[in-house]
mmCIF file of N, CA, C and O in Angstrom:
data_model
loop_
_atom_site.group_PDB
_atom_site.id
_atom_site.type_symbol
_atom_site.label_atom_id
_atom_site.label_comp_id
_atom_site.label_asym_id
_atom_site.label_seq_id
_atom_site.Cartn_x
_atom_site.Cartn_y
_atom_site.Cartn_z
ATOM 1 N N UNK A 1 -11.151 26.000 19.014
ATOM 2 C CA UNK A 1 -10.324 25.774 20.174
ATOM 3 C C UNK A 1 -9.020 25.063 19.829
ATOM 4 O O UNK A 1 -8.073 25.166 20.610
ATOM 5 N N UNK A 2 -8.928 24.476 18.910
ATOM 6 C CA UNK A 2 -8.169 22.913 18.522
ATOM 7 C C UNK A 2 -6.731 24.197 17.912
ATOM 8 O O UNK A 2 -5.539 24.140 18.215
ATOM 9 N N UNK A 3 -7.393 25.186 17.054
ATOM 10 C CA UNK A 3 -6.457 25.818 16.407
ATOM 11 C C UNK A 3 -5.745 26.850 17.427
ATOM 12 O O UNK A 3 -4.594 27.274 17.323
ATOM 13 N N UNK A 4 -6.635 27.141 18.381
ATOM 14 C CA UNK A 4 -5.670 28.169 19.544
ATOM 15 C C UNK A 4 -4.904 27.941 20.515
ATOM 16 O O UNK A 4 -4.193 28.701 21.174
ATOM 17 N N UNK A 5 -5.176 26.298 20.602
ATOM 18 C CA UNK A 5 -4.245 25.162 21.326
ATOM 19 C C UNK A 5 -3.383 24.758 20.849
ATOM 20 O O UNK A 5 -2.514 24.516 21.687
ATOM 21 N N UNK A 6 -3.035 24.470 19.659
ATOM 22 C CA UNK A 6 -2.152 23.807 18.607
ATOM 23 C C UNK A 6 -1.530 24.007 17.476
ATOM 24 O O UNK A 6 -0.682 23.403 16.817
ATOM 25 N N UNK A 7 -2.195 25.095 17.376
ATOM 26 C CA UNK A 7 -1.749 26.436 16.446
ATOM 27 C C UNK A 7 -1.987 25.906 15.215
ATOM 28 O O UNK A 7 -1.201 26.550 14.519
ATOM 29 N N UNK A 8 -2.597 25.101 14.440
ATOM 30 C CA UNK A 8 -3.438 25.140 13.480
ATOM 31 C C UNK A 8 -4.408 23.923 13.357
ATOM 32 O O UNK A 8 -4.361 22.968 14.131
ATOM 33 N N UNK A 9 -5.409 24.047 12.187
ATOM 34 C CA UNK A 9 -5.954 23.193 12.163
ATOM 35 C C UNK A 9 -5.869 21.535 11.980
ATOM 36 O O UNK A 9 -4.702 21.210 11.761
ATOM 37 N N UNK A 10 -6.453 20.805 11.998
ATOM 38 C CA UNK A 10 -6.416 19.187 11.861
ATOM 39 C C UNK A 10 -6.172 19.274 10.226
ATOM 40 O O UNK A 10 -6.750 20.171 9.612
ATOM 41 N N UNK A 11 -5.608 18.663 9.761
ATOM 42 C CA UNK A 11 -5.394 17.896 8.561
ATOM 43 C C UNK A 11 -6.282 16.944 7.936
ATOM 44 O O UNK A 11 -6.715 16.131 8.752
ATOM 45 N N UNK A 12 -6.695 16.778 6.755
ATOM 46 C CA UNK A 12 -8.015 15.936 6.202
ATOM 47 C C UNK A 12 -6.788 15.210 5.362
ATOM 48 O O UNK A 12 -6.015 15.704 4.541
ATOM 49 N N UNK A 13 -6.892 13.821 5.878
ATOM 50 C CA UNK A 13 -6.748 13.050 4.568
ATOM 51 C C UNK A 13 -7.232 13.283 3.164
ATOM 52 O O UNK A 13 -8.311 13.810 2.895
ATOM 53 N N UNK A 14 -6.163 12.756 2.101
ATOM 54 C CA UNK A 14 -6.362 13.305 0.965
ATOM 55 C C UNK A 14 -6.913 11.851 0.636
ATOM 56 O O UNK A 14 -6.655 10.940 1.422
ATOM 57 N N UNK A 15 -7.785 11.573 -0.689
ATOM 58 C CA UNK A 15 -7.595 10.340 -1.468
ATOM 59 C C UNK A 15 -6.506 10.185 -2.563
ATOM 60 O O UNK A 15 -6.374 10.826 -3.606
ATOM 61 N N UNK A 16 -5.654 9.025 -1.989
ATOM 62 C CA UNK A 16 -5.055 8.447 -2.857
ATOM 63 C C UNK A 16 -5.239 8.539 -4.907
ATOM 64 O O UNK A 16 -4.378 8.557 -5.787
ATOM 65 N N UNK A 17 -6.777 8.576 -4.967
ATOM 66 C CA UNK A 17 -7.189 8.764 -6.473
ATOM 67 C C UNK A 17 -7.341 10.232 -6.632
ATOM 68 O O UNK A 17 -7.619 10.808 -7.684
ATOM 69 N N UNK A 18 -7.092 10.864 -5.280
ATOM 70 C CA UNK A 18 -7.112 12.758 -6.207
ATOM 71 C C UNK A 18 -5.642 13.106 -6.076
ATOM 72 O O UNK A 18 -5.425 14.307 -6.236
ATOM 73 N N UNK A 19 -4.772 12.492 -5.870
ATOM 74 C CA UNK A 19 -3.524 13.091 -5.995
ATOM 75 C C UNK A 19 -2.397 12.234 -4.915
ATOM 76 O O UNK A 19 -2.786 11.893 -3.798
ATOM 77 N N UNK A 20 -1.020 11.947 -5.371
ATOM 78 C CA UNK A 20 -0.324 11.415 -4.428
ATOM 79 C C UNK A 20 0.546 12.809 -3.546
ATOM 80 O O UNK A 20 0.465 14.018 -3.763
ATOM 81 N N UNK A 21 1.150 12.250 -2.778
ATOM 82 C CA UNK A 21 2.153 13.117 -1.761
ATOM 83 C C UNK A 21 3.501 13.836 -2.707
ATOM 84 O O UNK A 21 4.564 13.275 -2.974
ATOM 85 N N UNK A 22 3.234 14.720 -2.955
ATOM 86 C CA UNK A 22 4.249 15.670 -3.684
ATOM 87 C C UNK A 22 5.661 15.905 -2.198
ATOM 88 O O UNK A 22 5.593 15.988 -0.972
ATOM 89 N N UNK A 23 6.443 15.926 -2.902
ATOM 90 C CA UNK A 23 8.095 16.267 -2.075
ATOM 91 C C UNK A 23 7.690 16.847 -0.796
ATOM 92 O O UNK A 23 8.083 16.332 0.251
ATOM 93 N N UNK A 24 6.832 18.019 -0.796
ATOM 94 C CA UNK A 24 6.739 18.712 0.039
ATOM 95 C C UNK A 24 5.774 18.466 1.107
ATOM 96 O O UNK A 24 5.524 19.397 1.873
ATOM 97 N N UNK A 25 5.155 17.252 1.275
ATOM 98 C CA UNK A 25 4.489 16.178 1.731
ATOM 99 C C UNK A 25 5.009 15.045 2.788
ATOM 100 O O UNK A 25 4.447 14.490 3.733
ATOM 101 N N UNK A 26 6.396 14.929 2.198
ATOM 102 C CA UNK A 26 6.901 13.970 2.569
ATOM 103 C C UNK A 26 8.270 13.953 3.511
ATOM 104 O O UNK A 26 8.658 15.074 3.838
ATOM 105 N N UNK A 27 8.761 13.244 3.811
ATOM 106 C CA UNK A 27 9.446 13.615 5.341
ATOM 107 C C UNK A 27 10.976 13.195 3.815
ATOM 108 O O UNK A 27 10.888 12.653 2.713
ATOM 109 N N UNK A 28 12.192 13.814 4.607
ATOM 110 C CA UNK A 28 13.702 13.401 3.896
ATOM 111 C C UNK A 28 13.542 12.232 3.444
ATOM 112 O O UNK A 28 14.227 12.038 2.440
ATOM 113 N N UNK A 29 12.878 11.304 3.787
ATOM 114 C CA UNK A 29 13.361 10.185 3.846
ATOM 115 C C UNK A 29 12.631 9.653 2.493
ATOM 116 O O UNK A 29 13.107 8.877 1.664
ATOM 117 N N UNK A 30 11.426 10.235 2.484
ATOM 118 C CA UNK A 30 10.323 10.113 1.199
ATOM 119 C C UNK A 30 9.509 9.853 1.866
ATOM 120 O O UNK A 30 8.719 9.605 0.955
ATOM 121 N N UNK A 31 8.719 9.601 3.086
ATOM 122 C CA UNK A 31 7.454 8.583 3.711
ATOM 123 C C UNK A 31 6.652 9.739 4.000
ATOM 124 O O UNK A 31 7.115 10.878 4.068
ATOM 125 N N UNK A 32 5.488 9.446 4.164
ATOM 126 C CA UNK A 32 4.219 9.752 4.509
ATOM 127 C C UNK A 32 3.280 8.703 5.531
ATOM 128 O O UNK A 32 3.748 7.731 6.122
ATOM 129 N N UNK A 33 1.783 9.172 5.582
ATOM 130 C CA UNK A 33 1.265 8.208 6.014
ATOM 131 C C UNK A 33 0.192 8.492 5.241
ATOM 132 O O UNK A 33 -0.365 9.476 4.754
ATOM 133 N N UNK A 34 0.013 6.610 5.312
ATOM 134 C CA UNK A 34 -0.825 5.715 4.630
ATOM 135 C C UNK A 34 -2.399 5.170 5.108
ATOM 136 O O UNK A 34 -2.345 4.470 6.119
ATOM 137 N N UNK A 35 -3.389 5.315 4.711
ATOM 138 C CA UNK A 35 -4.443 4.420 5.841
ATOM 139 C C UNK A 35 -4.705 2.915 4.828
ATOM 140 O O UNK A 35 -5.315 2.792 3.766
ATOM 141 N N UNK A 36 -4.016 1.964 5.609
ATOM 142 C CA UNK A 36 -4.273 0.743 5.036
ATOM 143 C C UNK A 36 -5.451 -0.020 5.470
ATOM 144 O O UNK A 36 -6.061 0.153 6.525
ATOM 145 N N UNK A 37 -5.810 -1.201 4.215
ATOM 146 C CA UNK A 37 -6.741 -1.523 4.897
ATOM 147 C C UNK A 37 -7.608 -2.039 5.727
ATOM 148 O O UNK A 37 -8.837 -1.958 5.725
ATOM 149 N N UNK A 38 -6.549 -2.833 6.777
ATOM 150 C CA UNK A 38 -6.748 -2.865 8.128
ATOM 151 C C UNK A 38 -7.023 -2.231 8.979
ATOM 152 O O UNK A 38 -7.031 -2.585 10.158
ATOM 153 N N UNK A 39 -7.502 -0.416 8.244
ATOM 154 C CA UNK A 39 -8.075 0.406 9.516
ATOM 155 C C UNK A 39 -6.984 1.182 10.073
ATOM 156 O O UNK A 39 -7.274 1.790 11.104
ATOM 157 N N UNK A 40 -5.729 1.316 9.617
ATOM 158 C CA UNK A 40 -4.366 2.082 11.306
ATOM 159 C C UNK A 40 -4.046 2.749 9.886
ATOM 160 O O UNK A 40 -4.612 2.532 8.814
ATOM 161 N N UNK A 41 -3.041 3.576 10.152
ATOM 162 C CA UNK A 41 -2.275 4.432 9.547
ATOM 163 C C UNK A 41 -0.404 4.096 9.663
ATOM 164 O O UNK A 41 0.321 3.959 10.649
ATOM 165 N N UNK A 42 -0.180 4.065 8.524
ATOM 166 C CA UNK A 42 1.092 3.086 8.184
ATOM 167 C C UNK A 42 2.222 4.464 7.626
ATOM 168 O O UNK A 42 1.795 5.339 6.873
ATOM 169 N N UNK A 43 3.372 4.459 8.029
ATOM 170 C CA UNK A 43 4.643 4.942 7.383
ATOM 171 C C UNK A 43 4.811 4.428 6.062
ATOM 172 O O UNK A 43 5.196 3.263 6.170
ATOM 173 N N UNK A 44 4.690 4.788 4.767
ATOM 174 C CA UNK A 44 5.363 4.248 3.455
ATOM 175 C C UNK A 44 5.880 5.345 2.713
ATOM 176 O O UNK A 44 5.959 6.560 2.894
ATOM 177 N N UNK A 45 6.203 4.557 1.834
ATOM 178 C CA UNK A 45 7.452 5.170 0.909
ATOM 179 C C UNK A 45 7.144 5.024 -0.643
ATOM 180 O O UNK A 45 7.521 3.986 -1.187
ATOM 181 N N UNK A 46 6.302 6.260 -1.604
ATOM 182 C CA UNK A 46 6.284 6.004 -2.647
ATOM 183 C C UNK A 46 6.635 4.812 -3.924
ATOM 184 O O UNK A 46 7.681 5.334 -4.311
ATOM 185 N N UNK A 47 6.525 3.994 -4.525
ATOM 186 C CA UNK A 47 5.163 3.991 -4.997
ATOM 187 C C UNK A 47 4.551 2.765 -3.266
ATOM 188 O O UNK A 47 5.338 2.122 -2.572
ATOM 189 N N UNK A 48 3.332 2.823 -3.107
ATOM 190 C CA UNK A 48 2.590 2.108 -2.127
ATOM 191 C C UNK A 48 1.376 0.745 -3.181
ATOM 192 O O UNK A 48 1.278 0.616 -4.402
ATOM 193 N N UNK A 49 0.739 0.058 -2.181
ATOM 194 C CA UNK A 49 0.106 -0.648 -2.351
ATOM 195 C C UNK A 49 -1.244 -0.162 -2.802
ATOM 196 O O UNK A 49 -1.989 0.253 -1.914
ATOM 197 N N UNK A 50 -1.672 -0.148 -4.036
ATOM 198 C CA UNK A 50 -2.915 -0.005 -4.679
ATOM 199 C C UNK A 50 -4.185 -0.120 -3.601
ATOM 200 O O UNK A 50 -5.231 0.351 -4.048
ATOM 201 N N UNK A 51 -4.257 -0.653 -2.297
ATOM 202 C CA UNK A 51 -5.564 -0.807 -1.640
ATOM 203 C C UNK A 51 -5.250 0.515 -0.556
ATOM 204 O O UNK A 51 -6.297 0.959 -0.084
ATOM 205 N N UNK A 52 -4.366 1.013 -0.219
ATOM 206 C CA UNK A 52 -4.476 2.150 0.211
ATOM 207 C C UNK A 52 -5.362 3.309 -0.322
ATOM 208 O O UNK A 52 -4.954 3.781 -1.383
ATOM 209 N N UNK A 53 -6.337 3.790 0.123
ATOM 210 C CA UNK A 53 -7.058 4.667 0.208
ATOM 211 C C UNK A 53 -6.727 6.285 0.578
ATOM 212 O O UNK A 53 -7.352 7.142 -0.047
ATOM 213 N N UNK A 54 -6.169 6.516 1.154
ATOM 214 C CA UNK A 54 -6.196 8.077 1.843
ATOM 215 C C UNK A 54 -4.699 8.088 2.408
ATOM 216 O O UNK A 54 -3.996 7.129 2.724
ATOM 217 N N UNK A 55 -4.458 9.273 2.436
ATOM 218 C CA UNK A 55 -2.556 9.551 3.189
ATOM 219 C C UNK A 55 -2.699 10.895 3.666
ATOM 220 O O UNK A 55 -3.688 11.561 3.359
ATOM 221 N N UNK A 56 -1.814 11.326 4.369
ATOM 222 C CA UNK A 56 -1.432 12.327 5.333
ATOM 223 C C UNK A 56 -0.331 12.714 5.181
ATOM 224 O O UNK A 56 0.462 11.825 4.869
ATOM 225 N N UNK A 57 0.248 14.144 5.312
ATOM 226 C CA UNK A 57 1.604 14.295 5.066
ATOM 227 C C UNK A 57 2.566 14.017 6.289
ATOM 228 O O UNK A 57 2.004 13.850 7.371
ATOM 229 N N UNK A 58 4.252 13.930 6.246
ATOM 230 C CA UNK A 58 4.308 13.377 7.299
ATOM 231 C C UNK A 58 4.385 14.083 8.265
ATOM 232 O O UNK A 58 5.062 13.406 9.039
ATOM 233 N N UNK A 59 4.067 15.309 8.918
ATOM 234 C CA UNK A 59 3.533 16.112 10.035
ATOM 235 C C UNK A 59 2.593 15.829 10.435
ATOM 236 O O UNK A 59 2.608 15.970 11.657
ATOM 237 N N UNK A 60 1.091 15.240 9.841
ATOM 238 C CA UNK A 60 0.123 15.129 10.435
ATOM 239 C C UNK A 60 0.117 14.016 11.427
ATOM 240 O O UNK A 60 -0.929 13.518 11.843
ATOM 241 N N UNK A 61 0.552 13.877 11.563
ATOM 242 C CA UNK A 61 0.609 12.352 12.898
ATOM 243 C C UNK A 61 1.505 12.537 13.745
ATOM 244 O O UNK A 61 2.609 12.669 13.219
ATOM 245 N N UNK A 62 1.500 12.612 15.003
ATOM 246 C CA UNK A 62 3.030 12.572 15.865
ATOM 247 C C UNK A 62 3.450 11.293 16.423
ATOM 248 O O UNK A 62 2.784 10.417 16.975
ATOM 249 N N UNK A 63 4.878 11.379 16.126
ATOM 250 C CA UNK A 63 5.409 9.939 16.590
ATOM 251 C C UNK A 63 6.314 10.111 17.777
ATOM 252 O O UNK A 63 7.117 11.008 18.030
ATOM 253 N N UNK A 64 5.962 8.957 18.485
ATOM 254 C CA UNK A 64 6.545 9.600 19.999
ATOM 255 C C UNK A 64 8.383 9.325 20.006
ATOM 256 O O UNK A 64 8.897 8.755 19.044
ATOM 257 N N UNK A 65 8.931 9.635 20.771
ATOM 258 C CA UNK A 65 10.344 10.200 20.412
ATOM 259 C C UNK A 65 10.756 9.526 22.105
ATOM 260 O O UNK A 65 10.230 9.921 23.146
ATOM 261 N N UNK A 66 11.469 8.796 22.033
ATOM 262 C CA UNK A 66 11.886 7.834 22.920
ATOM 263 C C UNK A 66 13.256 7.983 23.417
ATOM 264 O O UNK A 66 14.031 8.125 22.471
ATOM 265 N N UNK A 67 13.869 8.003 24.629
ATOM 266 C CA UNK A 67 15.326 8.831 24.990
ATOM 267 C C UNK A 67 15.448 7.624 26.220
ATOM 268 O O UNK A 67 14.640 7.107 26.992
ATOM 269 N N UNK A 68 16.645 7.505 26.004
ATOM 270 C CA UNK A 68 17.351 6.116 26.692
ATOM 271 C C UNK A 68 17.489 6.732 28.027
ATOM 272 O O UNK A 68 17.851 7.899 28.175
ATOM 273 N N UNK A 69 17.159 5.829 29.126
ATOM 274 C CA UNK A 69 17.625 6.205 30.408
ATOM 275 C C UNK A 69 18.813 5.772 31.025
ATOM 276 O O UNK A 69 19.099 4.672 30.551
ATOM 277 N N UNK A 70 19.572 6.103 31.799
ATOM 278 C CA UNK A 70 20.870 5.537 31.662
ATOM 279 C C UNK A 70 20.839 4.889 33.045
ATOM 280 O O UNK A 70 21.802 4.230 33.439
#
């Protein structure tokens, strides 16, 4: 259902120890997301903090997009 609603599937975090975020992973800017270990999922920027565990490329997460009212 998820894929005929949204037009593809969910994204699996990768581990950090099988591979980092290659270019094509990563937003212009270089960032991705991070799951730190406080549990949330963090914006960073190559190289990251050794206790990070798992990342996402930066499409997999949506960030909400905020427009000034006048």
């Amino acid at each position: 259902r998820a894929v005929a609603r949204w037009g593809r599937p969910a994204v699996e975090p990768v581990l950090v120890s099988e591979r980092l975020p290659r270019p094509e992973d990563c937003m212009d800017e270089g960032w991705a997301w991070f799951y730190t270990p406080r549990g949330d999922w963090i914006k960073a920027v190559l190289p990251v903090s050794p206790a990070y565990t798992h990342w996402l490329p930066h499409y997999a997460l949506p960030i909400p997009t905020f427009t000034e009212t006048p």
